[in-house]
mmCIF file of C-alpha atoms and ligand atoms in Angstrom:
data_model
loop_
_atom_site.group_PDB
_atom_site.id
_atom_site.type_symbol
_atom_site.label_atom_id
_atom_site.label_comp_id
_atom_site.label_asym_id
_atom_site.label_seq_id
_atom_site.Cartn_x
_atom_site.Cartn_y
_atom_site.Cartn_z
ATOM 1 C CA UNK A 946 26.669 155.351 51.553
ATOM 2 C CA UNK A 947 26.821 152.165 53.157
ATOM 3 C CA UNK A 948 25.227 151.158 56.312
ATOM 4 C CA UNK A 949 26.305 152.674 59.501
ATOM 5 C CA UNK A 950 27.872 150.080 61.773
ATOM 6 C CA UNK A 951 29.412 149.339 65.182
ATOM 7 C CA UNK A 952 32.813 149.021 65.574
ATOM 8 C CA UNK A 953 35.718 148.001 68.092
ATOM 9 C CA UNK A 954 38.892 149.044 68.319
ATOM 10 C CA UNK A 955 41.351 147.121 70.394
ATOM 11 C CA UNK A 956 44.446 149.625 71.895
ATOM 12 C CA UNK A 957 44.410 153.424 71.236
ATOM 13 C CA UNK A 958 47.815 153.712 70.790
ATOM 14 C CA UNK A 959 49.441 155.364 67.841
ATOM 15 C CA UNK A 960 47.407 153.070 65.300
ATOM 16 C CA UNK A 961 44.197 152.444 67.054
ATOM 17 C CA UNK A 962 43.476 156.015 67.472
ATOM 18 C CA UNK A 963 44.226 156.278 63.443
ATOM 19 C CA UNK A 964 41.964 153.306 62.441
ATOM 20 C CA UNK A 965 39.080 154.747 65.068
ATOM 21 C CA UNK A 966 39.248 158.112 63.170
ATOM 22 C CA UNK A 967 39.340 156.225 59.928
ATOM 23 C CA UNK A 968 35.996 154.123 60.361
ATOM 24 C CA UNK A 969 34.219 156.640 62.251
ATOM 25 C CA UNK A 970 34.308 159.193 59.479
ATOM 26 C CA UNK A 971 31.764 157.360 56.434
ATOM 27 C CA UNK A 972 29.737 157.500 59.850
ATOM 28 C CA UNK A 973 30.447 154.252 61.718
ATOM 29 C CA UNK A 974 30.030 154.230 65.704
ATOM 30 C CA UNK A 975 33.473 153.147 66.835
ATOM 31 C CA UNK A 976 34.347 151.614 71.140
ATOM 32 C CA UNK A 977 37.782 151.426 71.624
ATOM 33 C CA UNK A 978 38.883 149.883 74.489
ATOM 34 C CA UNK A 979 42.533 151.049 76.114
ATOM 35 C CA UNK A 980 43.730 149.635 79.944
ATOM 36 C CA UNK A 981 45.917 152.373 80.203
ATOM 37 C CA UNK A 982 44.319 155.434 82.228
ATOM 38 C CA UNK A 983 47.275 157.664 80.840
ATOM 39 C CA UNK A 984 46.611 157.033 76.917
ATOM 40 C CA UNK A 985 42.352 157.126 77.372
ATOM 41 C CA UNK A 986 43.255 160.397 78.493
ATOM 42 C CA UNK A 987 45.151 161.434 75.714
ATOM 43 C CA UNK A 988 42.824 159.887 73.083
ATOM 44 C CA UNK A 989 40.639 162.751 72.529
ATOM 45 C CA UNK A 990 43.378 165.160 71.844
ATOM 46 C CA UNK A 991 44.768 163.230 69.540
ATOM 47 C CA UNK A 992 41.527 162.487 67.414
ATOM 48 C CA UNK A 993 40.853 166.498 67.719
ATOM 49 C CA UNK A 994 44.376 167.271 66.310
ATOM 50 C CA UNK A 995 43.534 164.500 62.982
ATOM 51 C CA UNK A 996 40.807 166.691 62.446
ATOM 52 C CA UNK A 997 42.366 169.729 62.484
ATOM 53 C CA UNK A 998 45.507 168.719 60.298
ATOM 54 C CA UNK A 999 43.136 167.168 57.689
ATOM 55 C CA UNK A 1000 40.717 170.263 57.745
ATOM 56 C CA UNK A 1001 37.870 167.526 58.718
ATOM 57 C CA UNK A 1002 34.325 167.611 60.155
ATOM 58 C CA UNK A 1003 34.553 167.461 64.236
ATOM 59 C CA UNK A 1004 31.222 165.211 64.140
ATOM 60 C CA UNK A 1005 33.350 162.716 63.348
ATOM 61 C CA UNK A 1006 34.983 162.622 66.940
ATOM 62 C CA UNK A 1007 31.186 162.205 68.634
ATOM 63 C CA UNK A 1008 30.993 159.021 67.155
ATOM 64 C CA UNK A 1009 33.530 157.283 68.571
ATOM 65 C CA UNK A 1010 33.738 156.323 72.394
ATOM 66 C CA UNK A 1011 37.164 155.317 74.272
ATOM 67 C CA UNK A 1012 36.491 152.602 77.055
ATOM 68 C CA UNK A 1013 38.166 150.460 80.345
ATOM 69 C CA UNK A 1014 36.765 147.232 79.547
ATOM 70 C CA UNK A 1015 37.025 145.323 76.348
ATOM 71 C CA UNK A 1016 33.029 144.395 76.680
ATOM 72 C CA UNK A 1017 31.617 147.583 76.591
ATOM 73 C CA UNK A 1018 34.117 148.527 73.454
ATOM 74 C CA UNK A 1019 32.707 145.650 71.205
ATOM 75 C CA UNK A 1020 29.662 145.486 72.327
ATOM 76 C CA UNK A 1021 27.101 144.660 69.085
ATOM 77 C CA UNK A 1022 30.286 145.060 67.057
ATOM 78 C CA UNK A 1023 29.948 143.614 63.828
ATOM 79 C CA UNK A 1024 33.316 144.302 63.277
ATOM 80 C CA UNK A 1025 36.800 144.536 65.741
ATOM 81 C CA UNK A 1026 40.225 145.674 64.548
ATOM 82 C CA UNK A 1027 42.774 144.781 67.013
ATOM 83 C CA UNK A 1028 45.377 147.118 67.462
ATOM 84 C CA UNK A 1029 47.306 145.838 70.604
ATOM 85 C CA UNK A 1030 50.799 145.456 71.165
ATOM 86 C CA UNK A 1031 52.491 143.036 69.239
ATOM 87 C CA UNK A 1032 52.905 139.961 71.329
ATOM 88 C CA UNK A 1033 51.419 136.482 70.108
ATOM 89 C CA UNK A 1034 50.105 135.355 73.981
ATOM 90 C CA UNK A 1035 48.691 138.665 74.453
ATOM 91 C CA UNK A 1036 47.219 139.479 71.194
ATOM 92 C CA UNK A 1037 45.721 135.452 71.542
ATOM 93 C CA UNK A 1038 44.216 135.952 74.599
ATOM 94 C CA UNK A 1039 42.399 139.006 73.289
ATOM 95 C CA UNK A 1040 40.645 137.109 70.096
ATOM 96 C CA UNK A 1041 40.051 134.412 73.145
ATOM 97 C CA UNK A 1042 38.180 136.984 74.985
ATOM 98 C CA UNK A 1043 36.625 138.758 72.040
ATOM 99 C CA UNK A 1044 35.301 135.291 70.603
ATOM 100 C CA UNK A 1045 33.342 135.023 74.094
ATOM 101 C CA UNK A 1046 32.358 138.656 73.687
ATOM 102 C CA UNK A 1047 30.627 139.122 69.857
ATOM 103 C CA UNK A 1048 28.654 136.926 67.881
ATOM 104 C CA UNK A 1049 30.202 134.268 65.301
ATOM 105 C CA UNK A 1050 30.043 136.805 62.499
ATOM 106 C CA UNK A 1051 31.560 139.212 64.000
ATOM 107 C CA UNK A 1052 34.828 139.968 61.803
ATOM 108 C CA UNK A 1053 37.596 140.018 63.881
ATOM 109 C CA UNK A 1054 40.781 141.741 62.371
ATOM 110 C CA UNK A 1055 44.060 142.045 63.493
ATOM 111 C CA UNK A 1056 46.676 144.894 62.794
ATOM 112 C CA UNK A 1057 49.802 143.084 63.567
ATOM 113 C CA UNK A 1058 52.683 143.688 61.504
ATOM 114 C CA UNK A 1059 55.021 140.925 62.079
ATOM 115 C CA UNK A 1060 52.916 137.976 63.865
ATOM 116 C CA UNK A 1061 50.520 136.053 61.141
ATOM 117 C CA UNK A 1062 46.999 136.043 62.080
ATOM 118 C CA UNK A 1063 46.879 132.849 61.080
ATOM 119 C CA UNK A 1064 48.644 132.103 64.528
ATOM 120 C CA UNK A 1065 46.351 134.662 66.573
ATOM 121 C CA UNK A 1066 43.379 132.661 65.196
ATOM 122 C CA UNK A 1067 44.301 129.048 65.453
ATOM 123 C CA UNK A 1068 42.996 128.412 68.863
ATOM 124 C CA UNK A 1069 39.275 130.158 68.034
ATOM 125 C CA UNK A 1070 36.309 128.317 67.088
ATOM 126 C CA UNK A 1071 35.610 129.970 64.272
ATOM 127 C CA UNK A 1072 38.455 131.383 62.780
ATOM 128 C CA UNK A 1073 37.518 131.951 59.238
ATOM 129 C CA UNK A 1074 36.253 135.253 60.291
ATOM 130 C CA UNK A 1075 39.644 135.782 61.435
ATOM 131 C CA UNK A 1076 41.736 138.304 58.828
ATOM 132 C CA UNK A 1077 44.694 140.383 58.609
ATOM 133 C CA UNK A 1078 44.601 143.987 57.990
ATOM 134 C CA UNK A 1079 47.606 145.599 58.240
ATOM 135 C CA UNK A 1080 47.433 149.474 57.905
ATOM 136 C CA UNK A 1081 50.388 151.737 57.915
ATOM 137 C CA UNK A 1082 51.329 154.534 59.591
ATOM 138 C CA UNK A 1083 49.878 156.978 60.455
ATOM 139 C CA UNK A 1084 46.787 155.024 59.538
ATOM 140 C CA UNK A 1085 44.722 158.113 58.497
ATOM 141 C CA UNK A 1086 47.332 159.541 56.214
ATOM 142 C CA UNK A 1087 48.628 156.501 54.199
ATOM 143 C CA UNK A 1088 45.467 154.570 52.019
ATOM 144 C CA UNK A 1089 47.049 151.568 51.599
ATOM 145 C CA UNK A 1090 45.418 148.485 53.942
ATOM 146 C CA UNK A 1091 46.722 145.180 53.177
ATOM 147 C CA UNK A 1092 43.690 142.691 53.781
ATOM 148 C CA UNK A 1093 45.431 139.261 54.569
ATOM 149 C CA UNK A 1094 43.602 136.004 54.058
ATOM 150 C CA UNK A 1095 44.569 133.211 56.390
ATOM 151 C CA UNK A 1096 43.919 128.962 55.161
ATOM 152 C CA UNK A 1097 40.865 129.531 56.811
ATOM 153 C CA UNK A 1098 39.595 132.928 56.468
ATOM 154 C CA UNK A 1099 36.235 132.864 54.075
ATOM 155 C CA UNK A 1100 36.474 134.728 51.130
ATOM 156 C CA UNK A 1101 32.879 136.614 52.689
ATOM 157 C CA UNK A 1102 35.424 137.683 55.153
ATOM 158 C CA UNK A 1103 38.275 139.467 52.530
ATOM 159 C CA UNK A 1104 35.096 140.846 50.905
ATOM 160 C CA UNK A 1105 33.290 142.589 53.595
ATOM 161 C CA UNK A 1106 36.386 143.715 54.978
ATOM 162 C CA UNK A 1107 37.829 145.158 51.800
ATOM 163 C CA UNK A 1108 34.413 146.937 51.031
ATOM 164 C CA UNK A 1109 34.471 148.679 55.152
ATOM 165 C CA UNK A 1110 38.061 149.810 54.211
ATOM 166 C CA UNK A 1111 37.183 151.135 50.679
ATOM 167 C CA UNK A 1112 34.331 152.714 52.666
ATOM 168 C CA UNK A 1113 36.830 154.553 54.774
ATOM 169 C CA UNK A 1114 38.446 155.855 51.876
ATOM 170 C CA UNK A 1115 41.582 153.567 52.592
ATOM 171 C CA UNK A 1116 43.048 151.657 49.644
ATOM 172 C CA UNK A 1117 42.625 147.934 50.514
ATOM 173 C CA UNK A 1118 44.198 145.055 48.658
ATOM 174 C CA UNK A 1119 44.014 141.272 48.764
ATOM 175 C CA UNK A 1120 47.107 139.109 50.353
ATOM 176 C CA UNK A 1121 46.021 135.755 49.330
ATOM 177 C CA UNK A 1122 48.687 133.944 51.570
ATOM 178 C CA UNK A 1123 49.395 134.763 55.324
ATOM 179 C CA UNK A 1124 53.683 135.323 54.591
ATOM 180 C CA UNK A 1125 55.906 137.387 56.678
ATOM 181 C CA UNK A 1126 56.289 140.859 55.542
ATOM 182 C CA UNK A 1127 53.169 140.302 53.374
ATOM 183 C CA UNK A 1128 53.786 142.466 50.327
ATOM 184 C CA UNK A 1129 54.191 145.950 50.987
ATOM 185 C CA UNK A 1130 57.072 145.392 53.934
ATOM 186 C CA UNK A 1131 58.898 142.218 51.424
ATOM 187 C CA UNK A 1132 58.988 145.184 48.015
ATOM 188 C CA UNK A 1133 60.469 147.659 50.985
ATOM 189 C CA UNK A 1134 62.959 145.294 52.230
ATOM 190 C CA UNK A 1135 64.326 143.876 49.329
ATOM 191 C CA UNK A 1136 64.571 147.843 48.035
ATOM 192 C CA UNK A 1137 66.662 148.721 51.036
ATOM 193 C CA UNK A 1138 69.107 145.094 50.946
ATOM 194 C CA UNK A 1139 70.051 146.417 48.023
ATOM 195 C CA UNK A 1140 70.622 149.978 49.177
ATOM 196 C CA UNK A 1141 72.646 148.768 52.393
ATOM 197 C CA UNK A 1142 74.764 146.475 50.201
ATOM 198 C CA UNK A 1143 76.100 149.618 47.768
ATOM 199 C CA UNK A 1144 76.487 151.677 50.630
ATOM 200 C CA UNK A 1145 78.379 148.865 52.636
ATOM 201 C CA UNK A 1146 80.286 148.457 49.522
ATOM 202 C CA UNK A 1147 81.680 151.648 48.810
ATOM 203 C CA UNK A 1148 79.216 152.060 45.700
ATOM 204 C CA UNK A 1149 78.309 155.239 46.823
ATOM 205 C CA UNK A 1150 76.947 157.296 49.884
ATOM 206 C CA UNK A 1151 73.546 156.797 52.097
ATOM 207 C CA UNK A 1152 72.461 160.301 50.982
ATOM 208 C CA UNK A 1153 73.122 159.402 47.239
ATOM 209 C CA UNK A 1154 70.865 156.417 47.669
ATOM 210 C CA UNK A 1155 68.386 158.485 48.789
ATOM 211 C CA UNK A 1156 68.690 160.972 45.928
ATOM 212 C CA UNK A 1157 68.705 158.146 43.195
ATOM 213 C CA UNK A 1158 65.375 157.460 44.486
ATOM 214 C CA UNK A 1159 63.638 160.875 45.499
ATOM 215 C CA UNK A 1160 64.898 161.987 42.710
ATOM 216 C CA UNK A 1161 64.432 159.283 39.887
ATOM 217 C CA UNK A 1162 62.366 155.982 39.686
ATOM 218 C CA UNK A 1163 60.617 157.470 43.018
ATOM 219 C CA UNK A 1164 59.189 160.605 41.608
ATOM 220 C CA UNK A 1165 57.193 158.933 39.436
ATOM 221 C CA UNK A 1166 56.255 155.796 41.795
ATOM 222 C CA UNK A 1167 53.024 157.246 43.329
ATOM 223 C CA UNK A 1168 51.356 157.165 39.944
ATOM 224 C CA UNK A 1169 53.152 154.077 38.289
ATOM 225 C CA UNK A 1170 54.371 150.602 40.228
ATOM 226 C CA UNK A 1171 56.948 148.576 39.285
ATOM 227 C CA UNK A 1172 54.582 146.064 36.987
ATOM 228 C CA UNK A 1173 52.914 148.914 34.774
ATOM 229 C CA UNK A 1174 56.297 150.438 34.789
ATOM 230 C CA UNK A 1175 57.587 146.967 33.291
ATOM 231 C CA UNK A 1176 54.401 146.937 30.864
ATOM 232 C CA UNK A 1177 54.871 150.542 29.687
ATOM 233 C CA UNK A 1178 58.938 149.909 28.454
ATOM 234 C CA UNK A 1179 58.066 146.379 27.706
ATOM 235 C CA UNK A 1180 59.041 142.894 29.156
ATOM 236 C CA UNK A 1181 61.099 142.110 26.005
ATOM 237 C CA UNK A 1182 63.634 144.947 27.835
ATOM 238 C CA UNK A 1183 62.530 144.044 31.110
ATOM 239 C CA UNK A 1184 63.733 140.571 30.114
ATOM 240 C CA UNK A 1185 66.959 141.996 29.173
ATOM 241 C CA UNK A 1186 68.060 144.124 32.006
ATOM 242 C CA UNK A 1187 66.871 141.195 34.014
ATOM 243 C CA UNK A 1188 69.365 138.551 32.297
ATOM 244 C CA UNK A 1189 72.578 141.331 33.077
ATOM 245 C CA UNK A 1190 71.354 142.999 36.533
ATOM 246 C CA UNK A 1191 69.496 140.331 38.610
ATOM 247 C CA UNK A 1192 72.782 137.775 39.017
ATOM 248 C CA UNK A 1193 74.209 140.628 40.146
ATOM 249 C CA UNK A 1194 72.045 141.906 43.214
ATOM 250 C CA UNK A 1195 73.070 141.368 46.399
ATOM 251 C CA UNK A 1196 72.080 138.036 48.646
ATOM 252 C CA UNK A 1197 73.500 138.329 51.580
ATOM 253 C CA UNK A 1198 71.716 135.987 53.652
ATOM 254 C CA UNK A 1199 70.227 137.444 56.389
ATOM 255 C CA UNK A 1200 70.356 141.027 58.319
ATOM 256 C CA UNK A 1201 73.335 142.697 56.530
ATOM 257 C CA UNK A 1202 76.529 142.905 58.587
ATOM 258 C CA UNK A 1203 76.619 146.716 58.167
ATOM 259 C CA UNK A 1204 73.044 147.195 59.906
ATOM 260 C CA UNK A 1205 73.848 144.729 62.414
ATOM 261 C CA UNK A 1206 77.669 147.203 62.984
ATOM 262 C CA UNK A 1207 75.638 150.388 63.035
ATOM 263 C CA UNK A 1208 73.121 149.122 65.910
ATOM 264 C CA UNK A 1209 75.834 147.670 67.955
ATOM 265 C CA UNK A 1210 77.689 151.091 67.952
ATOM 266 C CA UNK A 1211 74.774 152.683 69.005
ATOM 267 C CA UNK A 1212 74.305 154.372 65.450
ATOM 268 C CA UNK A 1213 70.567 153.669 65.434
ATOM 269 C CA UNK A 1214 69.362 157.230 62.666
ATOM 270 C CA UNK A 1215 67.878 160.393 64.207
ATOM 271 C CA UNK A 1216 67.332 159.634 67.752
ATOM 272 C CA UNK A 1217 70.515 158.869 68.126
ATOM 273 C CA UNK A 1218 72.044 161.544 65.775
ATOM 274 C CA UNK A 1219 73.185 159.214 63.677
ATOM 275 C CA UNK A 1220 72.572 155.875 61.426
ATOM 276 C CA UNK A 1221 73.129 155.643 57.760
ATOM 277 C CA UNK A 1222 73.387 159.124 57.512
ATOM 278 C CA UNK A 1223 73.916 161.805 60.263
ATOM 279 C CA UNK A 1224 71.177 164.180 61.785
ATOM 280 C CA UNK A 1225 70.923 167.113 63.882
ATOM 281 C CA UNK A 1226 67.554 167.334 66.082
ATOM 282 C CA UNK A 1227 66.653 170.409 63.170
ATOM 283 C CA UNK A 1228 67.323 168.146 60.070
ATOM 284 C CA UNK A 1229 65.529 165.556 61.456
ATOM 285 C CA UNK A 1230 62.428 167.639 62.335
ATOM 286 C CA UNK A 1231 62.827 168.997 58.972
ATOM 287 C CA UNK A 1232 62.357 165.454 57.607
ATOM 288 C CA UNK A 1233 59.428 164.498 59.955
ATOM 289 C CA UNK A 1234 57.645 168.156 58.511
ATOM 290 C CA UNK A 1235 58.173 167.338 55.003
ATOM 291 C CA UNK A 1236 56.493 163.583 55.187
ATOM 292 C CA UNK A 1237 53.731 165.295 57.146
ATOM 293 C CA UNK A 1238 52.901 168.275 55.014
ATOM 294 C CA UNK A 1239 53.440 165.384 52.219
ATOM 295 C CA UNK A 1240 50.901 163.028 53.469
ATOM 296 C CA UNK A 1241 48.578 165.765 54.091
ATOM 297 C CA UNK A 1242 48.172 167.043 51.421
ATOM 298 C CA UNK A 1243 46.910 163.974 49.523
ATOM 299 C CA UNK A 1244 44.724 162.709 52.208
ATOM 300 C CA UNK A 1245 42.504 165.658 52.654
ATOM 301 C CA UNK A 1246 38.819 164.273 52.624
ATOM 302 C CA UNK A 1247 36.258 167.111 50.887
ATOM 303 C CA UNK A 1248 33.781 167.843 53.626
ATOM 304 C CA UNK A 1249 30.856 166.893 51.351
ATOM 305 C CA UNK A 1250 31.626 163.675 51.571
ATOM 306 C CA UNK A 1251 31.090 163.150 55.476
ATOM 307 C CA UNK A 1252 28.607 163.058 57.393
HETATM 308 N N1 LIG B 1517 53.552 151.572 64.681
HETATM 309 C C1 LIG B 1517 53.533 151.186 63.400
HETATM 310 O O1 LIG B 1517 54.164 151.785 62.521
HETATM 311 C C2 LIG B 1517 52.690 150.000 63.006
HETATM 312 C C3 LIG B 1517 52.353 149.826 61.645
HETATM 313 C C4 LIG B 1517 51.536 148.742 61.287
HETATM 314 C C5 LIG B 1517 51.110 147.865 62.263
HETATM 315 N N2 LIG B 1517 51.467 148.041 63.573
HETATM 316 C C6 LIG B 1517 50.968 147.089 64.568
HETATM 317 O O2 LIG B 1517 49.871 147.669 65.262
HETATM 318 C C7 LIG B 1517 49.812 147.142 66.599
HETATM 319 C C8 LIG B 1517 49.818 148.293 67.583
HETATM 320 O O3 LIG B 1517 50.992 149.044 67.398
HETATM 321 P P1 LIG B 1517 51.138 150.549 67.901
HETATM 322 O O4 LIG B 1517 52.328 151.097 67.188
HETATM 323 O O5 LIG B 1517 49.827 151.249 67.801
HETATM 324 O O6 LIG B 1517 51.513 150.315 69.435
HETATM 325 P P2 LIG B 1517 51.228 151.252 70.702
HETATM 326 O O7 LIG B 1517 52.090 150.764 71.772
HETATM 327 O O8 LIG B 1517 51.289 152.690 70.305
HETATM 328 O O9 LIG B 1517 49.695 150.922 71.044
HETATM 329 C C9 LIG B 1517 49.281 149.735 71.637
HETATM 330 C C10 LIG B 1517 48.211 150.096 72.667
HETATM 331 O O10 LIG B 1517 47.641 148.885 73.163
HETATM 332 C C11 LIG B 1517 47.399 149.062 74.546
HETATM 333 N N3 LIG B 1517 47.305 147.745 75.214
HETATM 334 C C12 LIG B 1517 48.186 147.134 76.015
HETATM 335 N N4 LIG B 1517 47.684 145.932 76.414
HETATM 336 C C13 LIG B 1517 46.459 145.812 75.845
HETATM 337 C C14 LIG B 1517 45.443 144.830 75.895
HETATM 338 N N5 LIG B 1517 45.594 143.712 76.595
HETATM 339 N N6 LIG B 1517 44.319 145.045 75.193
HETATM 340 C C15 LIG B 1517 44.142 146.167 74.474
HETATM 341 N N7 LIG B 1517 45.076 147.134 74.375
HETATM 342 C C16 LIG B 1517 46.224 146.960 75.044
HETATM 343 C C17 LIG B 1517 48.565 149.899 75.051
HETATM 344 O O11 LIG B 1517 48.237 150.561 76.264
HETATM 345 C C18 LIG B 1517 48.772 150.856 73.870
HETATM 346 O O12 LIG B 1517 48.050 152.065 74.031
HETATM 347 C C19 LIG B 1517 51.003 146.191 66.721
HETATM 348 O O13 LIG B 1517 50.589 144.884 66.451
HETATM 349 C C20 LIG B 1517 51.957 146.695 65.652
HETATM 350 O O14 LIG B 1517 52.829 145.710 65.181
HETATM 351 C C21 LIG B 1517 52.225 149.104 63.969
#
């Protein structure tokens, strides 16, 4: 096992208090630092009821200390995920404040989803120890962490980074360009333009769409992606479907006018009782269950490998 470190976490909201869990279990010390009285509170109860639903070792929750001030979270830190909401000025000011805080190898990471790092960073001194990591959610039930390298981020950087993730048993890959959506959110997106245009188009319903998937190319997606799945049938066919299908896809430019109808009559999915498809609060609960008994059950960590 590697090296125990120290750690900072920046916001304990509903990802901080994931990543905290996530880097304190190989046995890391982890400070996160929260302003808001109301969610310190809650932090504790919320790490206690990770370790429950993943079966997990409560030691775990001793190593990791929730704090006021952002100098006592990262203090010695050799590393600091940022987890703050997502605003550019805000989440600036914080790598401001944390560059006057650590020492300049300190890896500072941000989890942003939507704002490049590369802008968080651009004012800092040294801002190749700046990176992207974007987890997803909830952070300790879904391995992937996409590890997103900046023009100036060092390549040290994206290596030390990706071997503390690995080390966390999260799935970390390499985004060798700072883009919006950076990979996993672009293959989602361009999955669901396509969806929304047959749906908008009369091809078929919003629950067929999400039968066609459950049901086919998605059962077997956990254990083969789209580029061994091309490999396995063979690019000569790939090639083929390619030259018939792909003219045929849908570009709308921009937000599809059938999203942008929904929102503005309020249709906005299960909070609302209805979006592409309609919910009652018991279907929708049923839905929220299933993911979670889902995620679960892959994620659980054997106990002999924590400390
Ligand atoms: N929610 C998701 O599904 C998801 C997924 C991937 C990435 N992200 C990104 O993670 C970040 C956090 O999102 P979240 O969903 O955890 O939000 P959240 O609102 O649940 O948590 C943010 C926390 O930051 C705290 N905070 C406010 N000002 C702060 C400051 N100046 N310094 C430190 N903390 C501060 C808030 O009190 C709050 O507890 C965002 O950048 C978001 O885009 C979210």
């Amino acid at each position: 096992m590697s090296k125990a470190l120290t750690i900072g976490v920046i916001g304990g909201g509903l990802m901080g208090h994931g990543i905290a869990y996530l880097l304190a279990g190989p046995g890391h010390r982890v400070g996160v630092y929260e302003p808001s009285a109301e969610v310190r509170a809650s932090i504790p109860e919320r790490l206690r009821a990770i370790v429950e639903l993943l079966d997990d070792v409560p030691a775990i929750l001793e190593r990791i200390d929730v704090h006021d001030n952002l100098a006592d979270a990262v203090r010695s830190a050799q590393f600091v995920f940022e987890a703050a909401p997502e605003k550019l000025q805000l989440k600036q000011r914080i790598f401001a404040d944390l560059e006057a805080l650590v020492g300049p190898d300190t890896i500072l990471a941000s989890n942003s989803s939507a704002i490049p790092s590369t802008e968080i960073g651009r004012h800092l001194k040294h801002r190749e120890r700046v990176v992207g990591t974007h987890f997803w959610n909830p952070p300790h039930l879904v391995p992937l962490v996409e590890v997103i390298q900046t023009e100036w981020t060092s390549d040290e950087v994206v290596r030390r980074t990706m071997e503390l993730l690995a080390s966390a048993g999260q799935q970390p890959v390499h985004v060798r360009r700072d883009i919006p959506g950076f990979i996993g959110n672009r293959l989602q997106h361009a999955l669901k333009r396509e969806a929304i245009a047959l749906v908008a188009a009369g091809v078929c319903d919003a629950e067929t769409i999400d039968t066609v998937v459950k049901s086919g190319f998605g059962a077997r997606m956990a254990v083969l992606g789209p580029m061994e799945q091309s490999d396995l049938v063979g690019l000569d066919l790939t090639l083929d479907i390619s030259e018939v299908l792909v003219a045929d896809l849908d570009r709308t430019p921009g937000a599809h006018p059938y999203v942008r109808e929904k929102v503005e009559a309020g249709k906005l999915g299960m909070k609302t009782g209805e979006g592409f498809r309609r919910w009652t609060p018991e279907q929708a609960n049923e839905v929220r269950e299933r993911l979670r008994r889902f995620l679960v059950a892959q994620r659980k960590v054997p106990r002999s490998k924590r400390r």
